[in-house]
Short mmCIF file of C-alpha atoms in Angstrom, two decimals:
data_model
loop_
_atom_site.label_atom_id
_atom_site.label_comp_id
_atom_site.label_asym_id
_atom_site.label_seq_id
_atom_site.Cartn_x
_atom_site.Cartn_y
_atom_site.Cartn_z
CA MET A 1 32.53 -41.31 -8.95
CA PRO A 2 29.61 -40.05 -7.00
CA ASN A 3 26.04 -40.59 -8.96
CA ALA A 4 23.73 -37.87 -9.66
CA VAL A 5 21.48 -38.58 -6.41
CA ALA A 6 24.74 -38.53 -4.35
CA ILE A 7 25.66 -35.02 -5.81
CA GLU A 8 22.26 -33.70 -5.28
CA ASP A 9 21.94 -34.69 -1.64
CA ALA A 10 25.68 -33.27 -1.04
CA GLN A 11 24.51 -29.58 -2.71
CA ARG A 12 21.48 -29.67 -0.54
CA THR A 13 23.29 -30.15 2.45
CA PHE A 14 25.75 -27.48 1.15
CA ARG A 15 22.65 -25.20 0.97
CA GLU A 16 21.16 -26.43 4.11
CA VAL A 17 24.53 -25.96 6.31
CA THR A 18 25.60 -22.67 4.89
CA GLY A 19 22.05 -21.18 5.29
CA HIS A 20 22.48 -21.38 8.70
CA TYR A 21 24.82 -18.35 8.38
CA PRO A 22 22.73 -15.42 7.95
CA THR A 23 23.81 -13.02 4.92
CA GLY A 24 22.99 -9.20 4.61
CA VAL A 25 20.51 -8.25 1.70
CA ALA A 26 21.45 -5.51 -1.25
CA VAL A 27 20.11 -4.59 -4.25
CA VAL A 28 22.81 -3.31 -6.87
CA THR A 29 21.50 -1.17 -9.53
CA GLY A 30 22.91 0.65 -12.64
CA VAL A 31 21.94 2.17 -15.70
CA HIS A 32 22.86 0.67 -19.16
CA PRO A 33 24.41 2.38 -21.81
CA THR A 34 20.46 2.18 -23.57
CA GLY A 35 19.04 3.78 -20.61
CA GLU A 36 17.62 0.44 -19.54
CA LEU A 37 17.54 0.48 -15.33
CA LEU A 38 19.10 -2.35 -14.25
CA ALA A 39 18.79 -4.25 -10.69
CA LEU A 40 19.65 -7.18 -8.98
CA VAL A 41 18.91 -8.69 -5.51
CA VAL A 42 22.28 -10.41 -3.77
CA GLY A 43 22.98 -11.95 -0.49
CA THR A 44 26.67 -11.69 -0.85
CA PHE A 45 27.57 -8.24 -0.47
CA SER A 46 30.71 -7.74 2.01
CA SER A 47 33.17 -5.01 2.32
CA VAL A 48 36.87 -6.24 1.29
CA SER A 49 39.27 -3.67 1.76
CA LEU A 50 39.98 0.00 3.15
CA ASP A 51 42.98 1.15 0.66
CA PRO A 52 41.91 1.16 -1.67
CA PRO A 53 38.22 1.06 -0.66
CA LEU A 54 36.61 -1.98 -2.31
CA VAL A 55 33.23 -4.01 -1.60
CA SER A 56 32.09 -7.23 -3.31
CA PHE A 57 29.32 -8.89 -4.51
CA MET A 58 28.73 -12.47 -6.26
CA PRO A 59 26.45 -12.75 -8.99
CA MET A 60 25.50 -16.43 -10.54
CA LYS A 61 27.31 -16.74 -14.10
CA THR A 62 23.82 -17.40 -15.76
CA SER A 63 22.70 -13.74 -14.44
CA ARG A 64 21.53 -11.94 -17.44
CA THR A 65 21.20 -8.82 -15.64
CA PHE A 66 24.84 -8.39 -14.56
CA THR A 67 25.85 -9.62 -18.17
CA LYS A 68 24.37 -6.28 -18.94
CA MET A 69 25.52 -4.45 -15.55
CA GLU A 70 29.37 -5.06 -16.77
CA GLU A 71 28.58 -2.57 -19.49
CA CYS A 72 27.79 0.32 -16.83
CA SER A 73 29.82 2.92 -16.08
CA SER A 74 28.87 2.59 -11.95
CA LEU A 75 26.96 0.35 -9.90
CA CYS A 76 24.87 1.36 -6.79
CA ILE A 77 24.98 -0.83 -4.03
CA ASN A 78 21.75 -0.06 -1.97
CA ILE A 79 21.80 -1.75 1.75
CA VAL A 80 18.25 -2.41 2.41
CA GLY A 81 16.31 -2.25 5.88
CA GLY A 82 14.02 -4.75 7.29
CA ASP A 83 10.84 -3.36 5.99
CA GLN A 84 11.73 -3.47 2.23
CA GLU A 85 11.02 -6.95 1.59
CA ARG A 86 8.33 -6.37 -0.63
CA GLU A 87 10.52 -3.95 -3.04
CA VAL A 88 13.21 -7.06 -2.70
CA MET A 89 10.90 -9.44 -3.88
CA SER A 90 9.35 -7.27 -6.16
CA ILE A 91 12.76 -6.80 -8.04
CA ALA A 92 13.89 -10.50 -7.72
CA GLN A 93 10.80 -11.74 -9.51
CA ARG A 94 10.88 -9.39 -12.35
CA TRP A 95 12.84 -9.93 -15.60
CA GLU A 96 11.95 -6.04 -16.93
CA ASN A 97 10.55 -3.13 -15.66
CA LYS A 98 11.95 -4.08 -12.01
CA PHE A 99 11.37 -0.59 -10.81
CA ASP A 100 7.81 0.02 -11.68
CA GLY A 101 5.94 0.95 -8.14
CA ILE A 102 9.46 1.44 -6.09
CA ASP A 103 10.51 4.76 -5.23
CA TRP A 104 14.01 5.65 -5.99
CA TYR A 105 16.17 8.58 -6.80
CA PRO A 106 19.72 8.98 -8.70
CA SER A 107 22.79 8.41 -6.79
CA PRO A 108 25.51 11.07 -7.46
CA HIS A 109 26.95 8.45 -10.19
CA GLY A 110 23.58 8.66 -11.69
CA SER A 111 22.48 4.72 -10.70
CA PRO A 112 19.03 4.33 -8.94
CA ALA A 113 19.16 4.62 -4.92
CA LEU A 114 15.80 2.75 -3.35
CA THR A 115 14.27 5.90 -1.27
CA ASP A 116 14.03 3.98 2.16
CA ALA A 117 17.50 1.75 1.83
CA ILE A 118 19.65 2.15 4.87
CA GLY A 119 22.75 3.69 2.85
CA TRP A 120 23.73 3.39 -0.81
CA ILE A 121 27.38 2.95 -2.60
CA ASP A 122 28.27 4.02 -5.67
CA THR A 123 30.99 2.40 -7.58
CA GLU A 124 32.93 0.91 -10.34
CA ILE A 125 33.70 -2.58 -11.15
CA TRP A 126 37.87 -2.82 -10.39
CA LYS A 127 37.86 -6.68 -11.27
CA THR A 128 35.82 -9.93 -11.96
CA VAL A 129 37.16 -13.42 -10.67
CA ASP A 130 35.92 -16.83 -11.63
CA ALA A 131 34.79 -18.73 -8.70
CA GLY A 132 33.12 -21.72 -9.59
CA ASP A 133 29.18 -21.19 -10.80
CA HIS A 134 29.43 -17.26 -9.38
CA TRP A 135 31.52 -14.41 -10.31
CA ILE A 136 33.31 -12.41 -7.64
CA VAL A 137 32.77 -8.49 -8.25
CA LEU A 138 35.26 -6.64 -6.98
CA CYS A 139 34.40 -2.82 -6.91
CA GLU A 140 35.90 0.48 -5.99
CA VAL A 141 34.01 2.65 -3.40
CA GLN A 142 33.51 6.08 -5.35
CA ASP A 143 30.85 7.42 -2.86
CA MET A 144 28.44 6.33 0.16
CA ALA A 145 25.97 7.64 2.56
CA ILE A 146 23.80 6.25 5.19
CA THR A 147 20.44 7.40 4.33
CA ASN A 148 17.93 5.43 6.89
CA PRO A 149 19.72 3.75 9.67
CA VAL A 150 17.03 0.96 10.60
CA SER A 151 17.32 -2.40 11.25
CA PRO A 152 18.45 -4.28 7.96
CA LEU A 153 16.98 -7.07 6.19
CA ILE A 154 18.62 -10.18 6.23
CA PHE A 155 18.35 -13.84 4.79
CA PHE A 156 18.51 -16.92 6.71
CA GLN A 157 17.26 -20.56 6.84
CA GLY A 158 16.11 -19.74 3.26
CA GLY A 159 13.75 -16.54 4.13
CA TYR A 160 13.98 -12.86 4.79
CA GLY A 161 13.93 -11.24 8.04
CA SER A 162 14.80 -8.41 10.28
CA PHE A 163 17.62 -8.08 12.93
CA VAL A 164 15.66 -7.13 15.76
CA CYS A 165 15.12 -7.59 19.58
CA THR A 166 11.99 -9.47 20.44
CA SER A 167 12.36 -8.61 24.46
CA LEU A 168 9.14 -7.00 25.71
CA LEU A 169 11.40 -5.84 28.38
CA ALA A 170 14.16 -4.36 26.03
CA ARG A 171 11.40 -2.21 24.64
CA MET A 172 9.32 -0.95 27.82
CA ASP A 173 10.47 2.80 27.32
CA HIS A 174 8.35 5.94 27.74
CA GLU A 175 6.31 5.27 24.46
CA ILE A 176 5.05 2.03 26.32
CA LEU A 177 4.90 2.63 29.79
CA PRO A 178 2.08 5.14 29.35
CA ALA A 179 -0.20 2.37 27.68
CA ILE A 180 0.64 -0.07 30.48
CA HIS A 181 -0.34 2.73 33.04
CA ALA A 182 -3.69 3.49 31.16
CA ALA A 183 -4.54 -0.32 31.19
CA HIS A 184 -4.13 -0.74 34.76
CA ALA A 185 -5.82 2.52 35.64
CA ALA A 186 -9.16 0.44 34.30
CA ARG A 187 -8.28 -2.82 36.28
CA SER A 188 -11.49 -2.61 38.09
CA GLU A 189 -13.61 -1.86 34.88
CA VAL A 190 -11.87 -4.93 33.14
CA GLU A 191 -12.52 -6.98 35.88
CA ALA A 192 -16.04 -6.20 35.95
CA LEU A 193 -16.74 -6.27 32.52
CA ALA A 194 -15.26 -10.20 32.58
CA ALA A 195 -17.53 -10.87 35.65
CA GLU A 196 -20.62 -9.42 34.13
CA ILE A 197 -20.24 -11.60 30.76
CA GLY A 198 -19.01 -14.59 32.25
CA CYS A 199 -15.58 -14.24 30.03
CA GLU A 200 -12.10 -13.58 29.36
CA VAL A 201 -11.34 -10.03 29.04
CA SER A 202 -7.77 -9.09 28.06
CA VAL A 203 -5.98 -5.17 27.28
CA LEU A 204 -3.01 -5.43 24.91
CA THR A 205 -0.54 -3.10 23.68
CA ALA A 206 1.27 -2.84 20.32
CA VAL A 207 5.30 -3.23 21.76
CA SER A 208 6.50 -2.72 18.17
CA ALA A 209 5.08 -3.23 14.55
CA ASP A 210 6.16 -7.10 15.06
CA GLU A 211 4.53 -7.68 18.47
CA MET A 212 1.69 -7.47 20.64
CA ALA A 213 1.66 -8.07 24.72
CA THR A 214 -1.00 -8.69 27.16
CA VAL A 215 -0.87 -6.14 30.07
CA LEU A 216 -3.79 -6.67 31.82
CA SER A 217 -6.47 -10.02 31.83
CA ALA A 218 -8.83 -10.69 33.81
CA THR A 219 -11.27 -13.58 33.61
CA ALA A 220 -14.86 -14.48 35.52
CA PRO A 221 -15.34 -17.65 37.74
CA GLY A 222 -15.01 -20.70 35.61
CA VAL A 223 -13.27 -19.41 33.12
CA ASP A 224 -10.07 -21.33 31.86
CA ARG A 225 -6.97 -19.05 31.99
CA ASP A 226 -4.96 -21.80 30.31
CA ALA A 227 -7.03 -21.47 27.35
CA ALA A 228 -6.04 -17.58 26.54
CA LEU A 229 -3.24 -16.85 24.01
CA ALA A 230 0.03 -16.52 25.31
CA GLN A 231 1.37 -12.95 26.72
CA ARG A 232 3.66 -11.96 23.89
CA ILE A 233 2.11 -12.75 20.65
CA PRO A 234 3.13 -11.88 17.02
CA ILE A 235 1.43 -9.26 15.07
CA VAL A 236 0.44 -11.16 11.85
CA PRO A 237 -3.21 -12.06 10.23
CA PRO A 238 -5.59 -12.28 11.79
CA ILE A 239 -4.04 -10.88 15.17
CA GLY A 240 -3.25 -7.24 15.03
CA ASP A 241 -6.34 -5.87 12.98
CA SER A 242 -7.30 -3.73 15.84
CA TYR A 243 -3.81 -2.08 15.43
CA VAL A 244 -2.76 -2.09 12.27
CA PHE A 245 -6.49 -0.44 10.74
CA ALA A 246 -5.08 3.09 11.77
CA LEU A 247 -1.76 2.45 10.22
CA PRO A 248 -1.00 3.83 6.62
CA GLU A 249 -1.57 1.76 3.75
CA ALA A 250 1.94 0.76 3.39
CA GLU A 251 2.21 -0.90 6.79
CA GLN A 252 -1.23 -2.44 6.10
CA ASN A 253 0.03 -4.34 3.48
CA ARG A 254 2.99 -5.13 5.26
CA TRP A 255 0.64 -6.92 7.90
CA ILE A 256 -1.27 -8.99 5.35
CA ASP A 257 1.98 -9.92 3.85
CA LYS A 258 2.79 -11.99 6.49
CA LEU A 259 -0.12 -14.19 6.05
CA LYS A 260 1.41 -15.15 2.55
CA GLY A 261 -2.22 -16.45 1.81
CA ASP A 262 -4.07 -16.20 -1.38
CA GLU A 263 -6.02 -13.43 -2.92
CA LYS A 264 -9.33 -14.97 -0.98
CA ASP A 265 -7.45 -14.34 2.78
CA THR A 266 -6.09 -11.37 1.53
CA GLN A 267 -9.71 -9.63 0.78
CA VAL A 268 -11.25 -11.02 4.02
CA HIS A 269 -8.63 -9.47 6.41
CA ARG A 270 -8.89 -6.29 4.03
CA ASN A 271 -12.45 -6.26 4.77
CA ARG A 272 -11.59 -6.66 7.99
CA LEU A 273 -9.88 -3.71 8.62
CA ASP A 274 -12.34 -1.51 6.91
CA PHE A 275 -14.76 -3.05 9.28
CA ILE A 276 -13.16 -2.09 12.21
CA ARG A 277 -12.30 1.37 10.88
CA GLU A 278 -16.20 2.06 10.48
CA HIS A 279 -17.42 0.02 13.34
CA GLY A 280 -15.00 0.53 15.82
CA TYR A 281 -14.80 -2.98 16.58
CA GLY A 282 -13.96 -6.42 15.06
CA ILE A 283 -15.97 -9.86 15.70
CA SER A 284 -14.85 -13.55 14.82
CA PHE A 285 -16.87 -16.71 14.85
CA LEU A 286 -16.26 -20.36 16.06
CA PRO A 287 -16.44 -22.96 13.19
CA SER A 288 -18.48 -26.44 14.21
CA GLU A 289 -15.44 -27.62 16.37
CA GLY A 290 -16.11 -24.54 18.64
CA SER A 291 -13.24 -23.31 20.96
CA ALA A 292 -10.81 -26.26 19.54
CA ALA A 293 -10.58 -23.86 16.52
CA TYR A 294 -8.37 -21.54 18.60
CA THR A 295 -6.05 -24.49 19.60
CA GLU A 296 -3.25 -24.48 16.99
CA MET A 297 -3.04 -20.32 17.24
CA ARG A 298 -3.02 -20.51 20.93
CA GLN A 299 -0.25 -23.34 21.11
CA ALA A 300 1.55 -21.14 18.14
CA THR A 301 1.88 -18.15 20.43
CA LYS A 302 3.08 -20.07 23.23
CA GLN A 303 5.98 -21.25 21.14
CA TYR A 304 6.77 -17.79 20.22
CA GLU A 305 6.42 -16.55 23.66
CA SER A 306 9.38 -19.41 24.86
CA GLY A 307 12.28 -17.50 23.37
CA ARG A 308 14.39 -16.76 20.76
CA LEU A 309 13.31 -18.15 17.23
CA THR A 310 15.25 -18.61 13.99
CA PRO A 311 13.47 -16.81 10.79
CA ARG A 312 12.02 -20.56 10.09
CA GLN A 313 10.22 -21.17 13.30
CA GLU A 314 8.93 -17.76 12.88
CA ARG A 315 7.70 -18.50 9.50
CA ASP A 316 6.29 -21.47 10.47
CA ILE A 317 4.45 -19.57 13.93
CA ARG A 318 2.95 -17.38 11.32
CA ALA A 319 1.68 -20.07 8.91
CA ARG A 320 -0.19 -21.79 11.89
CA ILE A 321 -1.87 -18.49 13.27
CA GLY A 322 -3.05 -18.06 9.88
CA ARG A 323 -4.74 -21.28 8.89
CA THR A 324 -6.96 -21.02 11.40
CA SER A 325 -10.68 -22.10 11.05
CA VAL A 326 -11.67 -19.41 13.04
CA ASP A 327 -14.45 -17.44 10.69
CA TYR A 328 -13.14 -13.40 10.70
CA ARG A 329 -15.30 -12.55 7.76
CA PRO A 330 -16.87 -9.37 9.12
CA GLN A 331 -20.70 -9.20 9.39
CA MET A 332 -23.31 -7.42 10.84
CA LEU A 333 -25.30 -9.01 13.72
CA ASP A 334 -28.65 -10.07 13.55
CA ALA A 335 -30.21 -8.99 16.77
CA GLU A 336 -32.63 -12.24 16.65
CA GLY A 337 -29.72 -14.50 15.14
CA SER A 338 -27.94 -16.93 17.27
CA TYR A 339 -23.73 -16.51 17.58
CA ASN A 340 -21.07 -18.72 18.62
CA VAL A 341 -18.54 -15.64 19.18
CA GLY A 342 -14.80 -16.38 19.18
CA SER A 343 -13.52 -12.95 20.22
CA VAL A 344 -14.32 -9.33 20.10
CA VAL A 345 -11.60 -6.83 19.68
CA LEU A 346 -11.71 -3.14 20.08
CA PRO A 347 -8.99 -0.64 19.09
CA VAL A 348 -8.42 1.69 22.02
CA ARG A 349 -6.45 5.28 21.97
CA ASP A 350 -3.35 5.33 23.65
CA PRO A 351 -2.54 8.64 26.01
CA ALA A 352 -0.55 9.92 22.89
CA GLY A 353 -3.76 9.52 20.77
CA ARG A 354 -2.69 6.44 18.57
CA HIS A 355 -4.38 3.06 18.54
CA THR A 356 -1.84 1.37 20.38
CA LEU A 357 -4.25 -0.71 22.90
CA THR A 358 -6.78 -3.37 22.23
CA LEU A 359 -9.87 -4.44 24.49
CA ARG A 360 -10.22 -8.04 23.47
CA LEU A 361 -12.93 -10.45 24.90
CA ALA A 362 -12.50 -14.19 24.71
CA GLN A 363 -14.21 -17.25 25.73
CA VAL A 364 -17.69 -15.51 25.74
CA PRO A 365 -20.77 -17.42 26.35
CA GLN A 366 -21.87 -19.70 22.99
CA ASN A 367 -25.42 -19.95 21.25
CA ALA A 368 -25.76 -16.08 22.27
CA GLN A 369 -28.74 -13.86 20.72
CA GLY A 370 -27.14 -11.03 18.80
CA SER A 371 -29.14 -8.50 20.76
CA GLN A 372 -27.20 -10.05 23.69
CA VAL A 373 -23.47 -10.12 21.60
CA SER A 374 -24.45 -6.24 20.79
CA ALA A 375 -25.16 -5.39 24.37
CA TRP A 376 -21.57 -6.99 25.01
CA ILE A 377 -20.15 -4.44 22.70
CA ASP A 378 -21.69 -1.68 24.22
CA GLN A 379 -20.37 -2.71 27.73
CA ALA A 380 -17.04 -3.09 26.16
CA ARG A 381 -17.44 0.35 24.65
CA ASN A 382 -17.75 1.83 28.09
CA VAL A 383 -14.55 0.38 29.11
CA VAL A 384 -12.77 1.71 26.09
CA THR A 385 -13.64 5.24 27.23
CA VAL A 386 -12.20 4.62 30.58
CA LEU A 387 -9.22 3.33 29.17
CA GLU A 388 -8.71 6.25 26.91
CA ALA A 389 -9.35 8.78 29.83
CA ALA A 390 -6.93 7.04 32.14
CA PRO A 391 -3.71 9.55 33.46
CA ALA A 392 -0.39 8.11 31.46
CA ASP A 393 1.47 8.00 34.86
CA GLY A 394 -1.15 6.69 37.44
CA PRO A 395 0.50 5.48 40.59
CA GLY A 396 1.55 2.09 41.45
CA ALA A 397 0.78 0.48 37.96
CA LEU A 398 3.89 -1.53 37.60
CA THR A 399 4.15 -3.87 40.15
CA ASP A 400 4.74 -7.51 39.84
CA ALA A 401 1.25 -8.55 40.62
CA SER A 402 0.02 -6.54 37.70
CA VAL A 403 2.20 -6.59 34.77
CA ARG A 404 1.85 -9.55 32.41
CA ILE A 405 5.12 -10.05 30.58
#
């Protein structure tokens, strides 16, 4: 007979192996006869039968919420989208008042339907089947609708993610091409800025809410091009603040939540968004180890760029980017002070008027006086003006030599 350690090892292996199969995420809701609103997060929702129309989910037998749901006249199954991780986690972590701060409306049968869910399915419990430490709950469909057709939230390898394409080429559509054209219309100004300061200057564009890409880059003689970040980088703190600062608060929270940091880290990035909004630029400073502080971040972005990643790999990359020792705390420059600047980022409006472009200065000369750094920022602002004035469809913008993908 296997001992307790062997059983625990077998269960761990079971979870590890089955965790490599992705499952959709759903929130089952109901209204108890007492009026209490109930919600249960499940990763076991599935369609079962067309005739009769049946779906199923599998709660644990220890679930107190499901025990109450068995007394409900109907249940609503909400299929959640990739941007609803915050709502899902909030519901999953609460014992009561699960809908505090969550937008919902009554489904036709009266159960809570989450406002931003992909769709809802009103059901009645048809049969409950014993299945080890879970129940298999078969539900008969009464009504249903698709309300927000977006990419779904999935659970895979122990974490949440969204099923989306990460290829820049797949997204190079009419919304992105104008930004690329604008960047290349300012090529000569970008190259001149890099040469004059003696640094690396890049123009990046937000490809999606989760990714940025370098579309133009110039380096002065003697500056190491290999020390730059990858050409495709994930938007996770501290990366992407020059884009996120202009987004709605919900999107800013989503960006900050990717870091999974403590309250101190969170506040640094909130302050930085405020600083960029007020001053039109963001600046970071190198710690005592100098430019080596960027090594892990650079390696993480290179791995991100290398190809398709599992959710576990993406979480690891986000964590490695977030734990950089580069100082991102916002501060005003003292003209007489001496600074080791890590990078300067300036948001740029694209031809549609959105802040999807970023001008980034990196590998700048060290031990620079504050007055000199301010002068660099002023020079960069002039390039921002050129970028924002550039036509959306400049001739010859897209050539093999000019687009870095």
